[in-house]
Coordinates of C-alpha atoms and ligand atoms in Angstrom, one line a residue:
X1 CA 26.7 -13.8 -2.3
X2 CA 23.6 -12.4 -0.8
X3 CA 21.4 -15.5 -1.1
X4 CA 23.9 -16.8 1.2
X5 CA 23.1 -14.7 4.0
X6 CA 19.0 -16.1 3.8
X7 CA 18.2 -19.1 5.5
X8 CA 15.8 -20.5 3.0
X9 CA 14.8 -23.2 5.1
X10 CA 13.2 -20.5 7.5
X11 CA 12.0 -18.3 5.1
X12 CA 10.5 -20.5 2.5
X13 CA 9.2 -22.1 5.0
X14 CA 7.3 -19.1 6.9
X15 CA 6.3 -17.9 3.3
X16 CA 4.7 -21.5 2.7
X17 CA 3.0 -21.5 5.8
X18 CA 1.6 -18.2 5.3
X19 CA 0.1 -19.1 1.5
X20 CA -1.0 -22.4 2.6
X21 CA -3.8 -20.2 5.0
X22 CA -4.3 -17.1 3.0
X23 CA -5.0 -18.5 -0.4
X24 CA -7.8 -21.3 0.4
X25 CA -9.4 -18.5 2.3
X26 CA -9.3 -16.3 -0.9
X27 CA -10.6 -19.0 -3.3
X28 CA -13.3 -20.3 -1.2
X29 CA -14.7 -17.7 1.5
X30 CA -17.9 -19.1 2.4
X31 CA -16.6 -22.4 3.4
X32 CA -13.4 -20.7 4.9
X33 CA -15.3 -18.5 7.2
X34 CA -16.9 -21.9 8.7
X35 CA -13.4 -23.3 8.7
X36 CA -11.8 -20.4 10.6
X37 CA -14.6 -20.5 13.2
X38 CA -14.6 -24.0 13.6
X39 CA -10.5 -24.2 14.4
X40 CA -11.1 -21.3 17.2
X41 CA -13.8 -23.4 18.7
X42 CA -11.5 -26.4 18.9
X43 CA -8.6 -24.4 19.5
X44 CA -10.2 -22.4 22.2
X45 CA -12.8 -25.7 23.7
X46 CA -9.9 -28.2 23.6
X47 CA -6.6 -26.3 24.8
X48 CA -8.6 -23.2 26.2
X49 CA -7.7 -24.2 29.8
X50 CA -3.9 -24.9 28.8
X51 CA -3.5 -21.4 27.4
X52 CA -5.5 -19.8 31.1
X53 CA -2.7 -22.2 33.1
X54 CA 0.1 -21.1 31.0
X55 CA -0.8 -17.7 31.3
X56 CA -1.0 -17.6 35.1
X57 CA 2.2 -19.5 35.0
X58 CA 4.1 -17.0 33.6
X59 CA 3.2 -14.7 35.8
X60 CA 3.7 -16.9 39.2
X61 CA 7.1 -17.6 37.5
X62 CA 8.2 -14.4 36.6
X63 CA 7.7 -13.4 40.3
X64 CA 9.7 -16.1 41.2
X65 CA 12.2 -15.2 39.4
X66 CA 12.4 -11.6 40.2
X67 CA 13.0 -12.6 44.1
X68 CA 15.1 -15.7 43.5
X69 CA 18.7 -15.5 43.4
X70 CA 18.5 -14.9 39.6
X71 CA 16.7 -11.8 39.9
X72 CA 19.9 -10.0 41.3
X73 CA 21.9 -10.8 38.2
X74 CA 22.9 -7.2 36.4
X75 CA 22.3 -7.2 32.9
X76 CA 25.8 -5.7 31.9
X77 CA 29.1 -5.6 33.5
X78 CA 29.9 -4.9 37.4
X79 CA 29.7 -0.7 37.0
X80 CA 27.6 -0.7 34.1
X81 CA 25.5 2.2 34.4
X82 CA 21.7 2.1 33.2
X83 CA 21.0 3.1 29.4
X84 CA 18.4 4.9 30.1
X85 CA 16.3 6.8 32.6
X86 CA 13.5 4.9 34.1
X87 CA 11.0 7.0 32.3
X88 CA 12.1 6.9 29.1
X89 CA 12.7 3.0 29.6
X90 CA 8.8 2.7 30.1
X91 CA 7.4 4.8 27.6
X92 CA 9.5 3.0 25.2
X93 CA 8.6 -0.5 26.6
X94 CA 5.1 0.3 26.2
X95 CA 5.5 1.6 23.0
X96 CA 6.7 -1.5 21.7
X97 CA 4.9 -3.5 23.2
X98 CA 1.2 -2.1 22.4
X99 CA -0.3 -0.9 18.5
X100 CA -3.7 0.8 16.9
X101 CA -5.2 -2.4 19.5
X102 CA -5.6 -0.3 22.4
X103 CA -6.8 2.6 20.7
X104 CA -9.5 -0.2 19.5
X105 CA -10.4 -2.1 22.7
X106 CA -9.5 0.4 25.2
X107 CA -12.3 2.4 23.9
X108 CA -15.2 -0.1 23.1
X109 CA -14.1 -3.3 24.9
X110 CA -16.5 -2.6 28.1
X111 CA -19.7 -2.4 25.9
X112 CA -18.7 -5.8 24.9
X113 CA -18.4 -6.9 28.7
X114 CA -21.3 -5.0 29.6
X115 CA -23.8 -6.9 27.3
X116 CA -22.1 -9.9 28.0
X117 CA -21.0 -10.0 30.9
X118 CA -18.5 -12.6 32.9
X119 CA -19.3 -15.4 35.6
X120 CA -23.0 -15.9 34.3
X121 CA -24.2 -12.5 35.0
X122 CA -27.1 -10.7 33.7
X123 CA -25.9 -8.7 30.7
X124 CA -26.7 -4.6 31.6
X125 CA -26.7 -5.2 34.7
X126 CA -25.2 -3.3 38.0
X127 CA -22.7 -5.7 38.5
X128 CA -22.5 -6.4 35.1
X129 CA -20.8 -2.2 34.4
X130 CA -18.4 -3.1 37.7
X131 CA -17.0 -6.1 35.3
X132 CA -17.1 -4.0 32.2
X133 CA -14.3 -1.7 33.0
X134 CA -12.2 -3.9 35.1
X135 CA -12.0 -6.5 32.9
X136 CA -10.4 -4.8 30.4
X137 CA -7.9 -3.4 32.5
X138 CA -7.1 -7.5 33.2
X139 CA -6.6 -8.6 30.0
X140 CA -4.1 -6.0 29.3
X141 CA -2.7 -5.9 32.7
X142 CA -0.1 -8.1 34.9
X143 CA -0.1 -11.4 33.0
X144 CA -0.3 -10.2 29.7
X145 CA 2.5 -8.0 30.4
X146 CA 4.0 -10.8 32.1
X147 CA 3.6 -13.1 29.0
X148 CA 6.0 -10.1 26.9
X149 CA 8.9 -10.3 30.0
X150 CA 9.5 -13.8 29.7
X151 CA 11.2 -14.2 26.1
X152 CA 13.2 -10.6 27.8
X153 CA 15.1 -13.2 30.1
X154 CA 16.9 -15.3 28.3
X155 CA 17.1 -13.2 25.5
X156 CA 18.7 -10.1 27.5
X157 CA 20.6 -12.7 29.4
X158 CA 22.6 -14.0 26.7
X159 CA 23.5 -10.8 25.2
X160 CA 24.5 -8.9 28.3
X161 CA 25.9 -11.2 30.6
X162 CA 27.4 -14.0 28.0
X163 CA 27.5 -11.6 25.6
X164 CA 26.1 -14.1 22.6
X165 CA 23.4 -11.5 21.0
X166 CA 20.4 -13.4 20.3
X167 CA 18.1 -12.3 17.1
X168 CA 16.5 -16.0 16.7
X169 CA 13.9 -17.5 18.9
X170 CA 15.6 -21.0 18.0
X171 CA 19.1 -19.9 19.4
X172 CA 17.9 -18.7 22.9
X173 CA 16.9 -21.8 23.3
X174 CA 20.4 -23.5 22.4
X175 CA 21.3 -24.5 26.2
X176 CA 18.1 -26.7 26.5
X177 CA 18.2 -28.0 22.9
X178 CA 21.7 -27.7 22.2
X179 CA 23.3 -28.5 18.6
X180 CA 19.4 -28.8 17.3
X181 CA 19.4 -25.5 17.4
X182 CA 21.2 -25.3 14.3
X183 CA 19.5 -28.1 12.3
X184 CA 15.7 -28.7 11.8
X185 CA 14.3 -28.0 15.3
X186 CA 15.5 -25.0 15.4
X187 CA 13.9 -24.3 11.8
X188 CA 10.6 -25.3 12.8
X189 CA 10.6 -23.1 15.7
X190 CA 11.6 -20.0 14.4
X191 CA 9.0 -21.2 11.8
X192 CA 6.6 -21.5 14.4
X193 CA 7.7 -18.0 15.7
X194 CA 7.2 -15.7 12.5
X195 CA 4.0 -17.6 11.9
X196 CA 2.7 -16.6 15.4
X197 CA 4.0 -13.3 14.7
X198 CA 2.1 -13.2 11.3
X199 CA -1.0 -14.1 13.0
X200 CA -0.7 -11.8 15.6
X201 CA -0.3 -8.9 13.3
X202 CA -2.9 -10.2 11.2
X203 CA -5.3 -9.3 14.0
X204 CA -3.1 -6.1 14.8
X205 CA -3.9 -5.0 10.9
X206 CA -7.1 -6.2 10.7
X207 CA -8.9 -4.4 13.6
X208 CA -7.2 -1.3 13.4
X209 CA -7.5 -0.9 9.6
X210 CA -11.2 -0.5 9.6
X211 CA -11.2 1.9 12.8
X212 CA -8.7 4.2 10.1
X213 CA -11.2 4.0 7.7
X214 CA -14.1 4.9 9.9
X215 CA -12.2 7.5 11.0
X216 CA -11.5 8.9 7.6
X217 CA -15.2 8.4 6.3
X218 CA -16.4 10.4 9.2
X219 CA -13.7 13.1 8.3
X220 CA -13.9 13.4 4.5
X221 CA -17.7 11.4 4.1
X222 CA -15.8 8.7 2.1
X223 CA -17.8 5.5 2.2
X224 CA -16.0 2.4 3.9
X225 CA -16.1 -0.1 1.7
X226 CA -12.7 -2.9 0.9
X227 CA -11.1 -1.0 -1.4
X228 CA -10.7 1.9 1.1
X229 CA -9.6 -0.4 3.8
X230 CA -7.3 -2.3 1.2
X231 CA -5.5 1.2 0.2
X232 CA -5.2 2.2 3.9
X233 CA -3.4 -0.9 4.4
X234 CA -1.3 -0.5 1.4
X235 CA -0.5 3.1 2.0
X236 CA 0.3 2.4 5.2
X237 CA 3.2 -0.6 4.1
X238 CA 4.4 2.5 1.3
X239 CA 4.6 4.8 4.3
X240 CA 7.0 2.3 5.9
X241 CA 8.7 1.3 2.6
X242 CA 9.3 4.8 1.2
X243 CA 11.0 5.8 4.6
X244 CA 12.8 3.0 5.0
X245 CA 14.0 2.7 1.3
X246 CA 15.3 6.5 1.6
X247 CA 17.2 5.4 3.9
X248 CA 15.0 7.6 6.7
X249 CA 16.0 5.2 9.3
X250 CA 15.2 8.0 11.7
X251 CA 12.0 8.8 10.4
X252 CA 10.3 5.8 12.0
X253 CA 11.8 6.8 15.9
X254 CA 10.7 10.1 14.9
X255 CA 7.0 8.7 14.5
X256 CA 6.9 6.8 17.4
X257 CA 8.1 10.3 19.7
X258 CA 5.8 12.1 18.3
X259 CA 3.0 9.4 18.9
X260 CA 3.7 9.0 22.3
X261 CA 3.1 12.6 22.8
X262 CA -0.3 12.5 20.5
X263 CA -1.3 9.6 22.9
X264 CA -0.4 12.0 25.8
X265 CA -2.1 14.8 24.7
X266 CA -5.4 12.5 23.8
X267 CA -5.4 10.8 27.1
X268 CA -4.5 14.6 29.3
X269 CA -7.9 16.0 26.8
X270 CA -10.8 13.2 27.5
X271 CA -9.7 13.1 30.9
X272 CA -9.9 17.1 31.9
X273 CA -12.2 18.2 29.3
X274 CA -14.6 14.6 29.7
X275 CA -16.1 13.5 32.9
X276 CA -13.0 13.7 34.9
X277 CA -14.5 12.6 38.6
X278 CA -16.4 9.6 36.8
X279 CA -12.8 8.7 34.8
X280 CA -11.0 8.7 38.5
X281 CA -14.1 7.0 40.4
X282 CA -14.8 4.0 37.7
X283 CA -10.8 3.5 37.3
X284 CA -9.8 3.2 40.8
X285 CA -12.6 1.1 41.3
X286 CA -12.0 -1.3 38.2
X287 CA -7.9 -1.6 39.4
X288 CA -9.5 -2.6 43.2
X289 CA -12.0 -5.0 41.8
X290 CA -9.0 -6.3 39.4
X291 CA -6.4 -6.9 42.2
X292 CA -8.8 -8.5 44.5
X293 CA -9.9 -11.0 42.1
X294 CA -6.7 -12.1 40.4
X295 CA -6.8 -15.1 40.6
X296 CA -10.5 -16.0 40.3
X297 CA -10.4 -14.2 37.2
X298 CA -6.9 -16.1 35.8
X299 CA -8.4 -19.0 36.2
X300 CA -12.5 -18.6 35.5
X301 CA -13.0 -21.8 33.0
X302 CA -16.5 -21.6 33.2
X303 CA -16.3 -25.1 34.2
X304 CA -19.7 -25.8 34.4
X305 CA -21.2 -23.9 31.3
X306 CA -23.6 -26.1 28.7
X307 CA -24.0 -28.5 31.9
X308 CA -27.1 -29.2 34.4
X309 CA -28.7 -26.7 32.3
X310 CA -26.4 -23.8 33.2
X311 CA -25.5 -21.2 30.2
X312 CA -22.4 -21.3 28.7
X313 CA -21.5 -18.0 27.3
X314 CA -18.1 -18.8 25.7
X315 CA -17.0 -15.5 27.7
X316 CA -13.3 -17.0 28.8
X317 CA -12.6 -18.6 25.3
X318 CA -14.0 -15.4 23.6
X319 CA -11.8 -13.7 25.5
X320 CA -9.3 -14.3 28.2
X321 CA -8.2 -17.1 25.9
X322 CA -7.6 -14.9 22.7
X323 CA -5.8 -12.5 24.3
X324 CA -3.2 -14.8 26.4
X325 CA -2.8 -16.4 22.5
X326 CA -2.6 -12.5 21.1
X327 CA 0.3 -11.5 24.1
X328 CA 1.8 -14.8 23.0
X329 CA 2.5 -14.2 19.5
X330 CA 4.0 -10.7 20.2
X331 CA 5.9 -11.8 23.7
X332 CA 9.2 -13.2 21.5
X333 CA 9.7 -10.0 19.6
X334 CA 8.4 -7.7 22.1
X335 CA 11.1 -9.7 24.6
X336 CA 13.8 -9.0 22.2
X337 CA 13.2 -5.2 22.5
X338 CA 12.5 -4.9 26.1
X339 CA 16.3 -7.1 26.6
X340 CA 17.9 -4.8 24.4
X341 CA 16.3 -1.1 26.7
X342 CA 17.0 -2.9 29.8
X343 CA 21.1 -2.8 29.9
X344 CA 22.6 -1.7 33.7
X345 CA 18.7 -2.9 35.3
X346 CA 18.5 -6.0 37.1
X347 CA 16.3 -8.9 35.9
X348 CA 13.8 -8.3 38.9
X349 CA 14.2 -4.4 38.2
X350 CA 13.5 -5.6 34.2
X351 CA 10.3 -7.9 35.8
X352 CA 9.0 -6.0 37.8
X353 CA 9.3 -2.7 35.7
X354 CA 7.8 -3.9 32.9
X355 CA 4.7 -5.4 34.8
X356 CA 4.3 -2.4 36.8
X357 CA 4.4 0.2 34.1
X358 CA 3.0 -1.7 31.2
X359 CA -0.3 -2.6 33.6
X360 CA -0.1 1.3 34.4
X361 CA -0.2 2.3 30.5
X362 CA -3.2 0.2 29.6
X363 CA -5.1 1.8 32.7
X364 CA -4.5 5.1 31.5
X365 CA -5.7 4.1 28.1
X366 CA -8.8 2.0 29.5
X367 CA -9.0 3.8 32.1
X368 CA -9.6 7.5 30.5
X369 CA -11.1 6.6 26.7
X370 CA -13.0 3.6 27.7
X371 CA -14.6 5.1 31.3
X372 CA -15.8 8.0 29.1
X373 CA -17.5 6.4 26.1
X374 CA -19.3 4.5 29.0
X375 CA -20.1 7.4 30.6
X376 CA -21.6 8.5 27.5
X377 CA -23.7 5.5 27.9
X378 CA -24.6 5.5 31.5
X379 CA -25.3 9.7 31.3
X380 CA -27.8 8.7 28.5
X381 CA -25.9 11.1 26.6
X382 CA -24.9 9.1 23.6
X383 CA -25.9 5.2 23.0
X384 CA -23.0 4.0 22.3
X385 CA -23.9 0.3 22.5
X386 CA -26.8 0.9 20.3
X387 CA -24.3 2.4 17.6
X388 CA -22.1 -0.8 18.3
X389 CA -24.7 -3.3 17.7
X390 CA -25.8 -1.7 14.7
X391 CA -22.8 -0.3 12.7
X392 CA -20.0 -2.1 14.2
X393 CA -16.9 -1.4 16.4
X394 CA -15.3 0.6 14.4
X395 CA -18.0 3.4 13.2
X396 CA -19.2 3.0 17.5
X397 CA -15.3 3.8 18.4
X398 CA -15.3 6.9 16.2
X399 CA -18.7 8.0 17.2
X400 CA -17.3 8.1 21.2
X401 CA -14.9 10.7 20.1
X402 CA -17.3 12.3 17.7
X403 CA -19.0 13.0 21.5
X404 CA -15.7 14.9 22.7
X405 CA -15.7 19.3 22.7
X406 CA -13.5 19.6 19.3
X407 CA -14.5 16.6 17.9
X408 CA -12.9 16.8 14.4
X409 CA -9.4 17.4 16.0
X410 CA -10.1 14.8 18.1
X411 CA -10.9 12.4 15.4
X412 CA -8.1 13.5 12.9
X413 CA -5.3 12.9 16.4
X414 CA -7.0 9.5 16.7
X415 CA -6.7 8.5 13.6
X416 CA -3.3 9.8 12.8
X417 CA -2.2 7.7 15.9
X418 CA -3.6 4.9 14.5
X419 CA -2.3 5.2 11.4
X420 CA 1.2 5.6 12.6
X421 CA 1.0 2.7 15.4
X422 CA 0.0 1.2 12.0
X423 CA 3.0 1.8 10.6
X424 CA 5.1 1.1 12.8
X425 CA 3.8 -2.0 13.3
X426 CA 5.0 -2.9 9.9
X427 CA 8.2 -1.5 10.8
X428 CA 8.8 -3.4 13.8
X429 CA 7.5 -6.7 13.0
X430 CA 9.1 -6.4 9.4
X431 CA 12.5 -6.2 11.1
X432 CA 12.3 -8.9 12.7
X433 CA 10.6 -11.2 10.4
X434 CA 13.4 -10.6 7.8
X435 CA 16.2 -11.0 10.8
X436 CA 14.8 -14.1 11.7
X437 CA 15.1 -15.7 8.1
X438 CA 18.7 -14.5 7.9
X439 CA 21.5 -16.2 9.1
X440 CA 23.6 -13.4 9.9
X441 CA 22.4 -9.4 10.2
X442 CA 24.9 -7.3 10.1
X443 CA 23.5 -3.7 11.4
X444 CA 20.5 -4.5 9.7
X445 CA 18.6 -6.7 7.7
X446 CA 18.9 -7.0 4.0
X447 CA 16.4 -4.4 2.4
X448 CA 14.5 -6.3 0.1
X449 CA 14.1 -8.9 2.9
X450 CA 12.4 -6.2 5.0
X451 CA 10.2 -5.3 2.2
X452 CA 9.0 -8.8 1.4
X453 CA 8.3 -9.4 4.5
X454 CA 6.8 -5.6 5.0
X455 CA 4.2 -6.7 1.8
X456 CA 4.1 -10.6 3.2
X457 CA 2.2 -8.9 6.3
X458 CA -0.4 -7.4 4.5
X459 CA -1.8 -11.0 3.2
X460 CA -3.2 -12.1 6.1
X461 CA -5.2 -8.8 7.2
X462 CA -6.7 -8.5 3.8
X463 CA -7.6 -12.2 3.5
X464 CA -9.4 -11.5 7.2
X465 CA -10.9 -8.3 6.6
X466 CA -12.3 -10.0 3.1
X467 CA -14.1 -12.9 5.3
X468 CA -15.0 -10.6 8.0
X469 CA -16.0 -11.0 12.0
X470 CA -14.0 -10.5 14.8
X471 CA -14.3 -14.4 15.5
X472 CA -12.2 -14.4 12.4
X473 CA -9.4 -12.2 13.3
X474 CA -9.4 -13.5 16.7
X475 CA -8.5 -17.0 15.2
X476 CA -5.5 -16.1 13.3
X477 CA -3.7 -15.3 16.9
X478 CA -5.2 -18.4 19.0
X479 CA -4.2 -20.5 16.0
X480 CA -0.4 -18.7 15.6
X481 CA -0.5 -18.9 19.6
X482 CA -0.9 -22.1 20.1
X483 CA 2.7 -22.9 19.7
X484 CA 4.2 -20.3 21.7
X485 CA 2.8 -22.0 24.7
X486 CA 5.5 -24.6 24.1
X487 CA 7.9 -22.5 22.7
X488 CA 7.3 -20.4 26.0
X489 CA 8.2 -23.1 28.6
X490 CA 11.6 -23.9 26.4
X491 CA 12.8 -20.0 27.4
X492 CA 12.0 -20.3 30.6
X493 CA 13.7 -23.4 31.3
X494 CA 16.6 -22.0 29.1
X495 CA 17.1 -19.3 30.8
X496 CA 17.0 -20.7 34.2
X497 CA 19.2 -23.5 32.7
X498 CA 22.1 -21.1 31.7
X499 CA 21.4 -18.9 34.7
X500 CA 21.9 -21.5 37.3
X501 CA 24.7 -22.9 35.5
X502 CA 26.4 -19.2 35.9
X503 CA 25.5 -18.4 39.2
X504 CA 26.8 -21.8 40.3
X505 CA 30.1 -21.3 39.6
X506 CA 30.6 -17.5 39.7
X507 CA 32.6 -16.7 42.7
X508 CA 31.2 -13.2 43.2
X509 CA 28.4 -13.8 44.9
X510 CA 26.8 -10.8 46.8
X511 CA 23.9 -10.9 48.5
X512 CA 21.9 -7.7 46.2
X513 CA 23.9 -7.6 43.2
X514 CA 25.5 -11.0 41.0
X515 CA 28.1 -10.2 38.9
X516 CA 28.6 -12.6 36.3
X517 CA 32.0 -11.8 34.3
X518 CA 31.4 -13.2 30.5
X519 CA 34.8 -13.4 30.1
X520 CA 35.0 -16.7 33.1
X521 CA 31.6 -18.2 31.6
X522 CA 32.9 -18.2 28.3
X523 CA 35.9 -19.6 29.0
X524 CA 34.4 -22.1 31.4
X525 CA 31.9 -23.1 28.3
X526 CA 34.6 -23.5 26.1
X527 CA 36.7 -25.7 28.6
X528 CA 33.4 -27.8 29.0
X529 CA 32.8 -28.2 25.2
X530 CA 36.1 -29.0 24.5
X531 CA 36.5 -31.9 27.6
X532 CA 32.7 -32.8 25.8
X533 CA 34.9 -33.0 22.6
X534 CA 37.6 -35.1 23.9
X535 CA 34.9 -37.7 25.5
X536 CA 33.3 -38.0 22.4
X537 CA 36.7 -38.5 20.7
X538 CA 37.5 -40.8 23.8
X539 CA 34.7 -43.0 23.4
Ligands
NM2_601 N1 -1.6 -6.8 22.0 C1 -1.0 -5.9 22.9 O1 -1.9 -3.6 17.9 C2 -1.4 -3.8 19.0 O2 -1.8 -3.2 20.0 C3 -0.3 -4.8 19.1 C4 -1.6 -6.3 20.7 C5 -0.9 -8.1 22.0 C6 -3.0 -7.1 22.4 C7 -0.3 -5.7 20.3

């Protein structure tokens, strides 16, 4: 009975795919390190530029959308009031849509930027520290979170206003692809999907694994070595297993409260008890410099690098390319949660919401822990960079908070917030994995699917951590992204598809607020498909 409800297709074929890249790595490290690095240089050389238009084009899109006609529709019926309050609705957007990553980069990405700099500036330089902060605050800012909405459309579409829930990536794509959906398109996208997904939480695991393990060496003296990274890891999945195997549903929602409020109370400390007028001053400054160059910065190539004897630092494909991919991989199941806060909002009040607020979390996060560590720098208090380029991110990251009054505390809240954005990480992305591969979920997906999958994710982060480098981790998200920017465009033209089907025949048409009654589109698709019915029959 039960292996009726798995789709094997899907899931032996996400399993497959996931061997078929973990295990060659394994068995042969040296030549899969140079393998790795040479599919992100391709990747990133050959298809950067589509992944920086794609990007941007979600975005301009998105805006569209929220102003266009579509943007009025209501996600839920005519008086449907909204679930929940608007702050609630964006702390729990953000939650789901960020991990241990912005613990990570919001705290060391500038030193990175700062030595390197963009647009062929002198690393260390003044303008080169301008760059450093806002940069960040970019690449987590109004196009990455507009890369998350879009999956949101047509996924919160279907389930409110036609009232067909949507768990598969495959089935929001039905009114564009139709019956395929069912058969092996649809297979080899949702393959696509949890192979994205795998890769994206690959990186996920990967960086924020070490940064634990720094941050328990510094605690307890413990030396970082693999094993300690590979029992973090593994503790981490038991975490999520135990609780969810003791049927602790709860325990997981309990864990992400309580780790919004750790986040809180880390950001509310650095800020009053660090160099508060320097956070404000370098923040503001990083979100004008951000704003006022958009859309140089969406679409900086570096066309010219490597010719007429100009450098050609790799900056965009190091970068802005690998974290478009990285927002990619996350955007369908991150869409899937935002659809199913946002009941009783509007699609623009969904847009623009989660643009606005999401942008506003990560400039907190860069904003406050990020600003300081470079103050540290700056002040000549602490050299940051200097602990960076010798030790690595993760001991630097640990050492910034080692520079806070309390430090210990500080380190111990830091790292427990890691270690639970860890786990729920797992949890998240566990639940979907194991929905995906099922072809029908009840309240839940089976259990031992959850766990396989729960264990499955581990492979990939060990396999990277094993071969080491960020270049390495980077590549498991631009490789698992590359997909998604076609699997993208087929949601968007899905949902505008369906929605301009609706809106075209729906005779409530206000000017603020669409109604669309599910009850008439339903009927009105079942009248079509059976007329299509009868013309086949016909003919
Ligand atoms: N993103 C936000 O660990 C994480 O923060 C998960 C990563 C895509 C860069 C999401």
């Amino acid at each position: 009975m039960k292996s009726k409800i798995i789709d094997w297709p899907t899931f032996i074929g996400a399993f497959f795919l996931l061997l078929a890249v973990t295990v060659p790595l394994i068995i042969f490290p040296q030549q899969g390190q140079e393998y790795v690095l040479a599919a992100k240089d391709y990747m990133t050389q050959n298809f950067g530029v589509i992944f920086m238009i794609v990007g941007l084009g979600i975005f301009l899109f998105l805006i569209y959308v929220a102003f266009s006609k579509n943007g009025h529709v209501k996600l839920g019926d005519k008086d449907e009031k909204k679930e929940f309050s608007t702050f609630s609705w964006a702390a729990m957007l953000f939650c789901a849509g960020i991990g241990s990553s912005i613990l990570y980069w919001g705290t060391i990405e500038w030193a990175y930027y700062y030595q390197s700099p963009p647009f062929g500036l002198e690393g260390g330089s003044q303008e080169a520290i301008q760059w450093a902060s806002a940069y960040g605050i970019f690449h987590w800012g109004p196009i990455a979170w507009a890369i998350y909405t879009l999956p949101a459309l047509p996924i919160a579409y279907f389930y409110y206003v036609r009232k067909k829930p949507v768990l598969k990536i495959s089935e929001a794509c039905r009114p564009l692809i139709g019956r395929h959906a069912d058969g092996p398109l649809g297979t080899l996208i949702d393959v696509l999907f949890m192979f994205g997904l795998m890769g994206g939480a690959g990186t996920t695991l990967a960086l924020g694994t070490p940064m634990i393990a720094e941050g328990i060496s510094s605690l307890t003296g413990l030396e970082v070595t693999l094993g300690l990274q590979t029992a973090i890891l593994v503790v981490c999945t038991v975490i999520f297993a135990v609780s969810s195997y003791t049927g602790l549903k709860k325990g997981i929602k309990v864990l992400s409260d309580v780790n919004l409020w750790l986040a809180f109370f880390l950001l509310g400390f650095v800020f009053i008890f660090g160099p508060t007028k320097f956070i404000a001053e370098t923040t503001t400054n990083s979100v004008g410099l951000m704003l006022d160059n958009f859309f140089h910065m969406s679409t900086w190539t570096e066309a010219f690098g490597g010719l007429g004897g100009f450098e050609n630092t790799g900056f965009p494909e190091s970068w802005t390319v690998f974290y478009w991919a990285w927002w990619l991989v996350y955007a369908p199941f991150v869409g899937l949660f935002i659809a199913r806060i946002s009941r009783g909002r509007t699609i623009r009040q969904m847009i623009i919401g989660t643009i606005l607020y999401g942008t506003l979390g990560s400039i907190l996060f860069f904003g406050i822990i990020g600003n300081f560590g470079m103050y540290m720098q700056l002040s000549g208090s602490f050299d940051v960079i200097g602990v960076l380029n010798d030790q690595g991110a993760p001991a630097a990251i640990i050492a910034v908070l080692g520079q806070l009054p309390m430090a210990p505390l500080m380190i111990v809240i830091f790292t427990v917030l890691a270690i639970i954005f860890l786990a729920t990480t797992f949890d998240s992305s566990s639940y979907i994995l194991a929905s995906v591969v099922q072809k029908q979920v009840e309240s839940e997906p089976l259990r031992w699917n959850r766990l396989f999958w729960a264990f499955a994710l581990c492979l990939l982060p060990l396999t990277l951590m094993y071969l080491g480098g960020l270049g390495t981790l980077q590549t498991a998200s631009i490789v698992g992204g590359f997909p998604l920017l076609i699997i993208m465009i087929l949601l968007a033209w899905s949902f505008m598809k369906a929605s301009n089907a609706d809106i075209r025949a729906s005779d409530d048409y206000e000017p603020k607020t669409i109604n669309l009654d599910s009850r008439k589109i339903r009927n009105r698709l079942k009248r079509k498909k059976d007329s299509n019915d009868q013309d086949t029959r016909v003919g």
